[in-house]
Tab-separated table of C-alpha atoms in Angstrom:
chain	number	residue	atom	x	y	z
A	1	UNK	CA	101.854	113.293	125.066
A	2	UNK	CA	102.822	114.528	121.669
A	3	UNK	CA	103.647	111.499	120.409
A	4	UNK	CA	100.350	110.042	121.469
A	5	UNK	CA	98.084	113.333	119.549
A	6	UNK	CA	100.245	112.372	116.578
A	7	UNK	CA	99.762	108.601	116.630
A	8	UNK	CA	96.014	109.745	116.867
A	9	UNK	CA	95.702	111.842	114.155
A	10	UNK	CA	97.858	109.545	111.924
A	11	UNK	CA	95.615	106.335	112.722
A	12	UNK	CA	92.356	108.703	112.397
A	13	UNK	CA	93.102	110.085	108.900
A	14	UNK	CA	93.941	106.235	107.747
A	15	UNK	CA	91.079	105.226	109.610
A	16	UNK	CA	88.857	107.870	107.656
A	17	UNK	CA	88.749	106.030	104.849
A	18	UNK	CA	87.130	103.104	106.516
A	19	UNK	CA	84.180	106.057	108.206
A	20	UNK	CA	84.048	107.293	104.371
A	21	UNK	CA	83.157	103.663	103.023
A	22	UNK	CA	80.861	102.959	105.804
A	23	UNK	CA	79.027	106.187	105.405
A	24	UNK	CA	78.136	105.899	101.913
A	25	UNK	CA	76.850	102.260	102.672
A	26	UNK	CA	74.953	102.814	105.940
A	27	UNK	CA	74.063	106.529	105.328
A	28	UNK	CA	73.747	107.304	102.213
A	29	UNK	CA	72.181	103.421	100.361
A	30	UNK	CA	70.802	103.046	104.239
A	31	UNK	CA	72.266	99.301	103.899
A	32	UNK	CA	73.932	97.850	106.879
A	33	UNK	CA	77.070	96.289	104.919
A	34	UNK	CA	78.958	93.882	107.491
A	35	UNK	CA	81.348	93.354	104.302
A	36	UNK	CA	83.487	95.795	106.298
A	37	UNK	CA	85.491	93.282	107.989
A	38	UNK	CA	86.286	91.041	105.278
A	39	UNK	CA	87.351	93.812	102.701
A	40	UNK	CA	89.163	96.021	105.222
A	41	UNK	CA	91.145	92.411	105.439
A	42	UNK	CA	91.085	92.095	102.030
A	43	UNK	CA	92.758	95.369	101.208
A	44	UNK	CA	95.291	94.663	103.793
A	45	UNK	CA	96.415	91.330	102.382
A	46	UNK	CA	96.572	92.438	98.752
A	47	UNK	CA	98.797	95.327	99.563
A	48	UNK	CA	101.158	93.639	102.251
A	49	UNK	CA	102.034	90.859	99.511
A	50	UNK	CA	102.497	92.976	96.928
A	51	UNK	CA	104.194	95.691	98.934
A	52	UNK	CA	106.534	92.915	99.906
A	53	UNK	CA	107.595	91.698	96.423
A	54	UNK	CA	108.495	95.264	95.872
A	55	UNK	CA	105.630	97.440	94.695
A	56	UNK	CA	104.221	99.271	97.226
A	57	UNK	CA	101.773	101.878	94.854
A	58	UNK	CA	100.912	98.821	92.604
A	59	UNK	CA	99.069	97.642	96.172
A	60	UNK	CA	97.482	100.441	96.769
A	61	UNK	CA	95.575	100.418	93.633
A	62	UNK	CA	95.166	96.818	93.544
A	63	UNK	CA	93.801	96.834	96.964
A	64	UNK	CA	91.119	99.401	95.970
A	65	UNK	CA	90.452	96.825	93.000
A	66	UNK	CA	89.881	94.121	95.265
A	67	UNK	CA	87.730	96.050	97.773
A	68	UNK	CA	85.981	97.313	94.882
A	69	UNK	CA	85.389	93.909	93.348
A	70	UNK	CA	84.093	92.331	96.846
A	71	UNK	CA	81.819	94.912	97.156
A	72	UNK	CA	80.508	94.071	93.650
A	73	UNK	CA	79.640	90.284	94.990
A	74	UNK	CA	77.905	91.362	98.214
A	75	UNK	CA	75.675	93.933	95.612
A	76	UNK	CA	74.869	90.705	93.356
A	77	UNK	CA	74.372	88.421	96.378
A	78	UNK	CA	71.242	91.290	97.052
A	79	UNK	CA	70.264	92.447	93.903
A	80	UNK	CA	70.337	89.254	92.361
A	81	UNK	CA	70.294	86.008	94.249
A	82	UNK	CA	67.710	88.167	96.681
A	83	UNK	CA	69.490	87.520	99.119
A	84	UNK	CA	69.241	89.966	102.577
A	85	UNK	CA	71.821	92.555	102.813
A	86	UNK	CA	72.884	91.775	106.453
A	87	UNK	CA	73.022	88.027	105.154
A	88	UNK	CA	74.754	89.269	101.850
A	89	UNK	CA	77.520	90.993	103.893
A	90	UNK	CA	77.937	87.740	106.409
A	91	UNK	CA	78.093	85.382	103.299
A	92	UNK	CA	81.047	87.747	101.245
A	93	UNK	CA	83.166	88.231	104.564
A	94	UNK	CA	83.149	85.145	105.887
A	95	UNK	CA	84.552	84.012	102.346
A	96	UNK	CA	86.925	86.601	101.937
A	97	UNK	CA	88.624	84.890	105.086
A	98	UNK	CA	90.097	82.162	102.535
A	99	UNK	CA	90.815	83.851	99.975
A	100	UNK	CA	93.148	86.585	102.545
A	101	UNK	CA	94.874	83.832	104.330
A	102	UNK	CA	95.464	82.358	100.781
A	103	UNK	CA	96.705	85.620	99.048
A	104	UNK	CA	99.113	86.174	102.276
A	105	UNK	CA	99.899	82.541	102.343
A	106	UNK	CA	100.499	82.773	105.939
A	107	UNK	CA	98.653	84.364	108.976
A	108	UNK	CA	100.593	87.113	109.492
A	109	UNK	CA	103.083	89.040	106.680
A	110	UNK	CA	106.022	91.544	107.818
A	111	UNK	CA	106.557	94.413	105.964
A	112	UNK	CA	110.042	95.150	108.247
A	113	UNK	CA	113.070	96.290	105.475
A	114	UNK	CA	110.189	96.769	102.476
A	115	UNK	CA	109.687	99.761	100.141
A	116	UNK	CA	106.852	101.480	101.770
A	117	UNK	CA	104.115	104.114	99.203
A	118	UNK	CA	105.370	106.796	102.060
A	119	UNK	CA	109.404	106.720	101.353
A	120	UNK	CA	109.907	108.912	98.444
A	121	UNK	CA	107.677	111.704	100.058
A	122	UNK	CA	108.936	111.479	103.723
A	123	UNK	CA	112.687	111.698	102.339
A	124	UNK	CA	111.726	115.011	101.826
A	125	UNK	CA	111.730	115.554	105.918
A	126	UNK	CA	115.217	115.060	106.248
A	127	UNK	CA	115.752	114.322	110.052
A	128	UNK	CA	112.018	113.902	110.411
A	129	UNK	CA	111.405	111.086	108.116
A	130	UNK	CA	110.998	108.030	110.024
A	131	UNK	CA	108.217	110.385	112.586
A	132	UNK	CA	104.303	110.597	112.265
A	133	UNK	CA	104.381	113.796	110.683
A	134	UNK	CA	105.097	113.064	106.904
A	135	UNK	CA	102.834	109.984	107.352
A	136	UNK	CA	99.865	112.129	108.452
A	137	UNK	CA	100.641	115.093	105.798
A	138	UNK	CA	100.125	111.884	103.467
A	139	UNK	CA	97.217	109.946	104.487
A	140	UNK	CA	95.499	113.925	105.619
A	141	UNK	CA	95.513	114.062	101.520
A	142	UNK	CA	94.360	111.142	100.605
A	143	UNK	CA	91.561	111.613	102.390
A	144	UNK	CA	91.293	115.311	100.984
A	145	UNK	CA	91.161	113.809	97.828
A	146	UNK	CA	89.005	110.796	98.474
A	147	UNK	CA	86.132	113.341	99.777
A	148	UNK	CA	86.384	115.623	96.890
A	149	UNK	CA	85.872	112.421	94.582
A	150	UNK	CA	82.814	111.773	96.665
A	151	UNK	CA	81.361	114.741	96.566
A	152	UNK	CA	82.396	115.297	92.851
A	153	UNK	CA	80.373	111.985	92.123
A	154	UNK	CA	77.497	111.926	94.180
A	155	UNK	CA	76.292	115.356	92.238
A	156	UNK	CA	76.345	113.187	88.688
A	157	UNK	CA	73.781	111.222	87.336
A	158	UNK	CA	74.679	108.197	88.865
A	159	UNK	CA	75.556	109.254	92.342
A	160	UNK	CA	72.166	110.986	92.237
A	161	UNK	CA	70.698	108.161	91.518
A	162	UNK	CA	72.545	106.258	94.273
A	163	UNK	CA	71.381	109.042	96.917
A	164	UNK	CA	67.486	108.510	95.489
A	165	UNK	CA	67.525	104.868	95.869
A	166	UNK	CA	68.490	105.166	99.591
A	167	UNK	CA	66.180	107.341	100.076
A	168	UNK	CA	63.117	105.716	98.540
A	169	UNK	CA	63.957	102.540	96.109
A	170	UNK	CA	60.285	102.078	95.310
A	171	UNK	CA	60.595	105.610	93.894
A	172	UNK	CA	63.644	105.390	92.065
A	173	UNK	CA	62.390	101.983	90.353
A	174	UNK	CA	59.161	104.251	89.762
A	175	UNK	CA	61.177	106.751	87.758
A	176	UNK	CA	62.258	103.511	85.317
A	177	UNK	CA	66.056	103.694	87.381
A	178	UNK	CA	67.908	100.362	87.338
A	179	UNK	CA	68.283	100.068	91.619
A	180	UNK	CA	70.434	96.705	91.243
A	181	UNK	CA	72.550	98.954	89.224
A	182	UNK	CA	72.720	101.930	91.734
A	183	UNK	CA	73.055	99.434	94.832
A	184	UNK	CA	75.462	97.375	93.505
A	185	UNK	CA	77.854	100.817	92.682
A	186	UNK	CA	77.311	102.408	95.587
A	187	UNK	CA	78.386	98.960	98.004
A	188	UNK	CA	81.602	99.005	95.357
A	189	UNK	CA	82.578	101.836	95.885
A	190	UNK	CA	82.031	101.933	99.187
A	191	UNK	CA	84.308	98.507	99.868
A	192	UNK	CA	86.801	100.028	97.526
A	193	UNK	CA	87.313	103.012	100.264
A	194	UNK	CA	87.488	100.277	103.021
A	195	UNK	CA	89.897	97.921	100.885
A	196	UNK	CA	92.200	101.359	100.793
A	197	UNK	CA	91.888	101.633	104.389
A	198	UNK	CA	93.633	98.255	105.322
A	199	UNK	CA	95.939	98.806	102.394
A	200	UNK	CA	97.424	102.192	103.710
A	201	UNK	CA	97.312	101.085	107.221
A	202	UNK	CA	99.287	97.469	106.830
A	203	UNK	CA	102.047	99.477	104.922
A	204	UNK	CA	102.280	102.151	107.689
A	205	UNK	CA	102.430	99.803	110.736
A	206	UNK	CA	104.764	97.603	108.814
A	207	UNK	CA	102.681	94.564	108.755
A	208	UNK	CA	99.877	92.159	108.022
A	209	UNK	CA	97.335	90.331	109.994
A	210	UNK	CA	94.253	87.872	108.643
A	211	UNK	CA	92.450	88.880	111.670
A	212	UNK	CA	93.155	92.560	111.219
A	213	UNK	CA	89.352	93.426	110.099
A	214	UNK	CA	87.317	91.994	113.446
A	215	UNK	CA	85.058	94.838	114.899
A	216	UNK	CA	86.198	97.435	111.667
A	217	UNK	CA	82.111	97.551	111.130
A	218	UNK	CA	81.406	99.087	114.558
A	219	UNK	CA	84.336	101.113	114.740
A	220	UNK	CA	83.602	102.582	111.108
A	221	UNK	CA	80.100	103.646	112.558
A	222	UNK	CA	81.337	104.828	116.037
A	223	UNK	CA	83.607	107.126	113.514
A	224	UNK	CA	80.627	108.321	111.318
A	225	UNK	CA	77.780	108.682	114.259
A	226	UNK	CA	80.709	110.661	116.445
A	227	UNK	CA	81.107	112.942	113.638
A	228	UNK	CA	77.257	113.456	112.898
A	229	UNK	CA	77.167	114.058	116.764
A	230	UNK	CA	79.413	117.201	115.780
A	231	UNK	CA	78.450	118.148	112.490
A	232	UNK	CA	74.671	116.897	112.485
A	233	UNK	CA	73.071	115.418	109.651
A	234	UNK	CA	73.392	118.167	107.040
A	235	UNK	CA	73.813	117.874	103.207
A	236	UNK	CA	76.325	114.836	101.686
A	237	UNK	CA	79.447	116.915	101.760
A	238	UNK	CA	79.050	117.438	105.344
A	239	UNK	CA	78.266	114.228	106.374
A	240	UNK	CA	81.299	112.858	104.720
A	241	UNK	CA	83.798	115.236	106.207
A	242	UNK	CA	82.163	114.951	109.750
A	243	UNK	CA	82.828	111.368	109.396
A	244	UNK	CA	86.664	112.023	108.493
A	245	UNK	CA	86.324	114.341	111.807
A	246	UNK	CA	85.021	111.578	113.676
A	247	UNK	CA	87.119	109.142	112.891
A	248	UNK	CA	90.378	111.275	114.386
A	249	UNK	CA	88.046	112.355	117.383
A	250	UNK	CA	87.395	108.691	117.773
A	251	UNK	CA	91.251	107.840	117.414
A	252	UNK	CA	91.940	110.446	120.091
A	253	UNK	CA	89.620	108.883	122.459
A	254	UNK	CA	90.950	105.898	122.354
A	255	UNK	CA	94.534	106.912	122.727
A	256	UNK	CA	93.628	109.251	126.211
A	257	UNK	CA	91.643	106.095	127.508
A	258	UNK	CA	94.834	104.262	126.770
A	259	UNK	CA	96.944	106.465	128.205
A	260	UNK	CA	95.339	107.151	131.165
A	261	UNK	CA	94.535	103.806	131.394
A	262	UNK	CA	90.946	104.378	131.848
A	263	UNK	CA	90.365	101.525	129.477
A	264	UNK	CA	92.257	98.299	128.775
A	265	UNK	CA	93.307	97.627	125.236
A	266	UNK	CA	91.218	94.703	125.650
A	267	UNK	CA	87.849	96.883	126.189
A	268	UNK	CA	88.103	99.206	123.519
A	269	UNK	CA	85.721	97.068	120.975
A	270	UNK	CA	83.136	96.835	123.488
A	271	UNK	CA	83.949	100.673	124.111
A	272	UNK	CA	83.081	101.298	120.414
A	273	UNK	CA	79.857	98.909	120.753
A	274	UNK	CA	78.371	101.007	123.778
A	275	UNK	CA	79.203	103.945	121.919
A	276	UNK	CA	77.158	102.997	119.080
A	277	UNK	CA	74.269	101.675	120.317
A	278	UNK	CA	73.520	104.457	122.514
A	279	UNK	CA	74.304	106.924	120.185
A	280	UNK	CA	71.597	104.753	117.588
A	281	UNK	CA	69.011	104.491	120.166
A	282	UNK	CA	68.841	108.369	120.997
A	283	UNK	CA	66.298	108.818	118.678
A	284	UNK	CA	64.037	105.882	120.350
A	285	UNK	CA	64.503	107.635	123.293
A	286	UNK	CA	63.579	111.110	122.482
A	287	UNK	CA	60.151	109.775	121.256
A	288	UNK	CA	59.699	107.131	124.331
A	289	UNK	CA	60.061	110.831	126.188
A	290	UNK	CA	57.638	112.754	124.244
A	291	UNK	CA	55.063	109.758	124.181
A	292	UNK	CA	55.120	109.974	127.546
A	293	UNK	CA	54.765	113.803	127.616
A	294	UNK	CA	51.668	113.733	125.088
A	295	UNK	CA	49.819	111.144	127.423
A	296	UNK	CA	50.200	112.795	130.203
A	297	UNK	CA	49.255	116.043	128.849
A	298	UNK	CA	46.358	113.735	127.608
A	299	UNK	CA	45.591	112.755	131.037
A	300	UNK	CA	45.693	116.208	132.043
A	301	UNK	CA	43.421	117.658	129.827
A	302	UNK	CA	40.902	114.762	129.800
């Protein structure tokens, strides 16, 4: 049972990153970005080849370079070819399925016998090296780190200005702010986090798949609604830990289902769709309810 809590939490905090890109796109910008899939891939691919001609950091950072620069193409896509966002995201994913089976040059790339970015700092566990734990330690600060970035850069200028166009664009263009600019930054960024995501995760589990990033959209949301579920929707820095929080609670969850086989392996994506939607609809619920309430107090008093 230990084993499974620790496979959990190590999946959850690699995971996190993923929650943390989604969040900024569908929470913070209010766009839904279904870029997910193909730059969670994308990040993946990048660092598997690279990690397996030897240089296992240089794919870390390329992979954020990558994610960064697809999100940059689904921002122009709606900024400037006007293009809808959903439709943006389809059009950018759907291409970055090429150009990851042509990076990888294959459909699937092993990572078995290859320097991983992990080595030098588990070596310092002695017996305990090849285990979750240093794993976890690692990927628990990257996303320490990550978040502090985030919440560093959403108080500038910029990320300010990022926050006020998802709130209200027609203000923010108002106030004589470039919005292409801000949108286009924000969906970079917010790839870039998802691009890491794969990256860390294909070097951890030793390998590479094209088809790795099917469903990463809903999961990524399951992660950040879970965690608002928790936390509620408070200020920024909140809402991006509760979504690091969410994605481990969400990891757990799966494992137990797994384990107690309440749950196939096959059902988990539609697990993570029911999840969602319900969660989404709550709020179309609670006013269906009081509707309901005010005309029958209506009736009542008529």
């Amino acid at each position: 049972m230990l084993s499974v809590v620790s496979g959990a939490v190590l999946l959850g905090f690699q995971y996190a990153l993923l929650a943390l890109g989604v969040y900024i796109s569908f929470r913070i910008l209010n766009i839904p970005d279904l870029t997910v899939d193909g730059s969670f891939t994308f990040g993946i691919a990048v660092s598997a080849v690279l990690c397996a001609s030897g240089h296992p950091f240089l794919g870390l950072t390329a992979a954020v370079l990558a994610g960064f620069a697809a999100g940059i193409v689904t921002g122009f896509l709606q900024t400037k070819a006007k293009i809808h966002p959903i439709l943006a995201g389809i059009l950018t994913m759907s291409g970055l399925y090429t150009v990851n089976i042509t990076i990888m040059g294959a459909p699937n790339v092993s990572l078995i016998g290859k320097k991983r970015f992990y080595d030098g700092f588990a070596s310092l566990f002695g017996e305990n090296s090849s285990g979750d734990l240093p794993k976890m330690i690692l990927a628990a600060v990257i996303c320490a780190i990550c978040v502090a970035l985030l919440i560093m850069f959403f108080k500038t200028v910029l990320g300010l200005c990022i926050r006020a166009t998802g709130n209200n664009k027609d203000m923010v263009r108002a106030s004589s702010i470039n919005t292409d600019i801000t949108t286009v930054t924000a969906l970079a960024i917010s790839n870039a986090l998802v691009a890491l995501s794969g990256a860390v995760i294909a070097q951890t589990q030793g390998f590479a798949d094209v088809n790795s990033g099917s469903g990463m959209i809903v999961i990524g949301l399951a992660s950040v609604i879970i965690g608002e579920v928790i936390f509620g929707k408070r200020s920024l820095s909140i809402g991006l830990v509760s979504a690091v929080v969410g994605s481990v609670i969400y990891r757990m969850i799966v494992a137990f289902a797994l384990e107690t086989n309440v749950f196939s392996a096959n059902a988990l994506k539609l697990l993570s769709a029911v999840i969602v939607a319900v969660t989404l609809s709550v709020p179309a619920i609670k006013n269906a309810i009081s509707d309901r309430k005010m005309k029958r107090e209506g009736m009542k008093n008529a």
